[in-house]
Amino acid sequence: MSRTTLTLLAVCILFTCTLGVGFLIETFLPSEETWRYYLLRYQLTYSLYAVNSSSNFIIYVAINKNFRDTYLDIIMPRRKLRNSSKPPLVRTTTNAN
């Protein structure tokens, strides 16, 4: 199984679990009998949706090495210079006015 397949499978499983539980909560929890049930129902479902939305990035960074390396190169540009065999470019001439 390739890493891409594993990444997409993990995202789909998380999506199914969080939205499935959210759907069950919205379906079977009493909707507007009391204010407490209303708050509980919507806080739980919106929390599940937030977990689903924010977890995709974590899954991609944890499982996909290419995504992780690209992300780290973007946020830490000097990391790429340390790992390469080429010396960094150095300015050898100056503009004298």
PDB file of C-alpha atoms in Angstrom:
ATOM      1  CA  MET A   1       0.000   0.000   0.000  1.00  0.00           C
ATOM      2  CA  SER A   2       1.488   3.346  -1.013  1.00  0.00           C
ATOM      3  CA  ARG A   3       1.746   6.310   1.322  1.00  0.00           C
ATOM      4  CA  THR A   4      -0.694   8.293  -0.812  1.00  0.00           C
ATOM      5  CA  THR A   5      -3.287   5.544  -0.491  1.00  0.00           C
ATOM      6  CA  LEU A   6      -2.684   5.335   3.250  1.00  0.00           C
ATOM      7  CA  THR A   7      -3.032   9.106   3.611  1.00  0.00           C
ATOM      8  CA  LEU A   8      -6.297   9.236   1.689  1.00  0.00           C
ATOM      9  CA  LEU A   9      -7.637   6.219   3.556  1.00  0.00           C
ATOM     10  CA  ALA A  10      -6.855   7.853   6.920  1.00  0.00           C
ATOM     11  CA  VAL A  11      -8.569  11.094   5.840  1.00  0.00           C
ATOM     12  CA  CYS A  12     -11.649   9.170   4.659  1.00  0.00           C
ATOM     13  CA  ILE A  13     -11.862   7.147   7.877  1.00  0.00           C
ATOM     14  CA  LEU A  14     -11.612  10.285  10.003  1.00  0.00           C
ATOM     15  CA  PHE A  15     -14.230  12.014   7.847  1.00  0.00           C
ATOM     16  CA  THR A  16     -16.612   9.058   8.129  1.00  0.00           C
ATOM     17  CA  CYS A  17     -16.177   8.743  11.894  1.00  0.00           C
ATOM     18  CA  THR A  18     -16.549  12.416  12.782  1.00  0.00           C
ATOM     19  CA  LEU A  19     -19.386  13.210  10.416  1.00  0.00           C
ATOM     20  CA  GLY A  20     -21.106   9.896  11.122  1.00  0.00           C
ATOM     21  CA  VAL A  21     -21.114  10.552  14.863  1.00  0.00           C
ATOM     22  CA  GLY A  22     -22.181  14.159  14.219  1.00  0.00           C
ATOM     23  CA  PHE A  23     -25.064  12.942  12.081  1.00  0.00           C
ATOM     24  CA  LEU A  24     -26.142  10.463  14.779  1.00  0.00           C
ATOM     25  CA  ILE A  25     -26.026  13.188  17.437  1.00  0.00           C
ATOM     26  CA  GLU A  26     -28.108  15.546  15.313  1.00  0.00           C
ATOM     27  CA  THR A  27     -30.584  12.797  14.461  1.00  0.00           C
ATOM     28  CA  PHE A  28     -31.151  11.116  17.803  1.00  0.00           C
ATOM     29  CA  LEU A  29     -30.510  13.817  20.416  1.00  0.00           C
ATOM     30  CA  PRO A  30     -33.670  15.803  21.117  1.00  0.00           C
ATOM     31  CA  SER A  31     -33.434  18.966  19.106  1.00  0.00           C
ATOM     32  CA  GLU A  32     -35.193  21.678  21.069  1.00  0.00           C
ATOM     33  CA  GLU A  33     -36.808  20.221  24.160  1.00  0.00           C
ATOM     34  CA  THR A  34     -34.632  22.211  26.511  1.00  0.00           C
ATOM     35  CA  TRP A  35     -31.919  24.797  26.095  1.00  0.00           C
ATOM     36  CA  ARG A  36     -29.371  22.429  27.656  1.00  0.00           C
ATOM     37  CA  TYR A  37     -29.971  19.728  25.020  1.00  0.00           C
ATOM     38  CA  TYR A  38     -29.780  22.354  22.302  1.00  0.00           C
ATOM     39  CA  LEU A  39     -26.386  23.607  23.504  1.00  0.00           C
ATOM     40  CA  LEU A  40     -25.040  20.104  24.059  1.00  0.00           C
ATOM     41  CA  ARG A  41     -26.144  18.934  20.642  1.00  0.00           C
ATOM     42  CA  TYR A  42     -24.666  21.808  18.685  1.00  0.00           C
ATOM     43  CA  GLN A  43     -21.492  22.069  20.727  1.00  0.00           C
ATOM     44  CA  LEU A  44     -20.791  18.371  20.180  1.00  0.00           C
ATOM     45  CA  THR A  45     -21.501  18.434  16.463  1.00  0.00           C
ATOM     46  CA  TYR A  46     -19.527  21.614  15.785  1.00  0.00           C
ATOM     47  CA  SER A  47     -16.620  20.263  17.839  1.00  0.00           C
ATOM     48  CA  LEU A  48     -16.623  17.096  15.734  1.00  0.00           C
ATOM     49  CA  TYR A  49     -16.697  19.131  12.534  1.00  0.00           C
ATOM     50  CA  ALA A  50     -13.783  21.264  13.774  1.00  0.00           C
ATOM     51  CA  VAL A  51     -11.776  18.120  14.592  1.00  0.00           C
ATOM     52  CA  ASN A  52     -12.497  16.780  11.119  1.00  0.00           C
ATOM     53  CA  SER A  53     -11.430  19.994   9.416  1.00  0.00           C
ATOM     54  CA  SER A  54      -8.227  20.515  11.371  1.00  0.00           C
ATOM     55  CA  SER A  55      -7.067  16.900  11.400  1.00  0.00           C
ATOM     56  CA  ASN A  56      -6.498  16.633   7.658  1.00  0.00           C
ATOM     57  CA  PHE A  57      -3.335  18.731   7.904  1.00  0.00           C
ATOM     58  CA  ILE A  58      -2.018  16.619  10.792  1.00  0.00           C
ATOM     59  CA  ILE A  59      -2.679  13.400   8.878  1.00  0.00           C
ATOM     60  CA  TYR A  60      -0.890  14.686   5.788  1.00  0.00           C
ATOM     61  CA  VAL A  61       2.166  15.814   7.783  1.00  0.00           C
ATOM     62  CA  ALA A  62       2.304  12.593   9.801  1.00  0.00           C
ATOM     63  CA  ILE A  63       1.902  10.103   6.951  1.00  0.00           C
ATOM     64  CA  ASN A  64       3.083  11.731   3.716  1.00  0.00           C
ATOM     65  CA  LYS A  65       6.871  12.257   3.689  1.00  0.00           C
ATOM     66  CA  ASN A  66       6.846  14.410   0.540  1.00  0.00           C
ATOM     67  CA  PHE A  67       4.243  16.748   2.036  1.00  0.00           C
ATOM     68  CA  ARG A  68       6.159  16.883   5.337  1.00  0.00           C
ATOM     69  CA  ASP A  69       9.498  17.670   3.635  1.00  0.00           C
ATOM     70  CA  THR A  70       7.938  20.386   1.481  1.00  0.00           C
ATOM     71  CA  TYR A  71       6.190  21.898   4.497  1.00  0.00           C
ATOM     72  CA  LEU A  72       9.396  21.898   6.549  1.00  0.00           C
ATOM     73  CA  ASP A  73      11.339  23.452   3.657  1.00  0.00           C
ATOM     74  CA  ILE A  74       8.795  26.260   3.496  1.00  0.00           C
ATOM     75  CA  ILE A  75       8.762  27.067   7.208  1.00  0.00           C
ATOM     76  CA  MET A  76      12.499  26.422   7.758  1.00  0.00           C
ATOM     77  CA  PRO A  77      14.376  27.469   4.591  1.00  0.00           C
ATOM     78  CA  ARG A  78      17.809  27.028   6.186  1.00  0.00           C
ATOM     79  CA  ARG A  79      17.040  23.344   6.762  1.00  0.00           C
ATOM     80  CA  LYS A  80      17.371  22.758   3.027  1.00  0.00           C
ATOM     81  CA  LEU A  81      20.794  24.408   2.979  1.00  0.00           C
ATOM     82  CA  ARG A  82      22.061  22.224   5.850  1.00  0.00           C
ATOM     83  CA  ASN A  83      20.946  19.016   4.173  1.00  0.00           C
ATOM     84  CA  SER A  84      22.304  19.780   0.717  1.00  0.00           C
ATOM     85  CA  SER A  85      25.836  18.959  -0.363  1.00  0.00           C
ATOM     86  CA  LYS A  86      26.252  22.278  -2.177  1.00  0.00           C
ATOM     87  CA  PRO A  87      27.641  25.225  -0.257  1.00  0.00           C
ATOM     88  CA  PRO A  88      25.253  28.166   0.102  1.00  0.00           C
ATOM     89  CA  LEU A  89      25.556  30.955  -2.413  1.00  0.00           C
ATOM     90  CA  VAL A  90      27.705  33.792  -1.136  1.00  0.00           C
ATOM     91  CA  ARG A  91      27.827  37.260  -2.603  1.00  0.00           C
ATOM     92  CA  THR A  92      31.406  37.899  -3.756  1.00  0.00           C
ATOM     93  CA  THR A  93      31.129  41.379  -5.266  1.00  0.00           C
ATOM     94  CA  THR A  94      29.936  44.614  -3.776  1.00  0.00           C
ATOM     95  CA  ASN A  95      28.638  47.744  -5.406  1.00  0.00           C
ATOM     96  CA  ALA A  96      30.979  50.595  -4.567  1.00  0.00           C
ATOM     97  CA  ASN A  97      29.448  54.062  -4.923  1.00  0.00           C
TER      98      ASN A  97
END
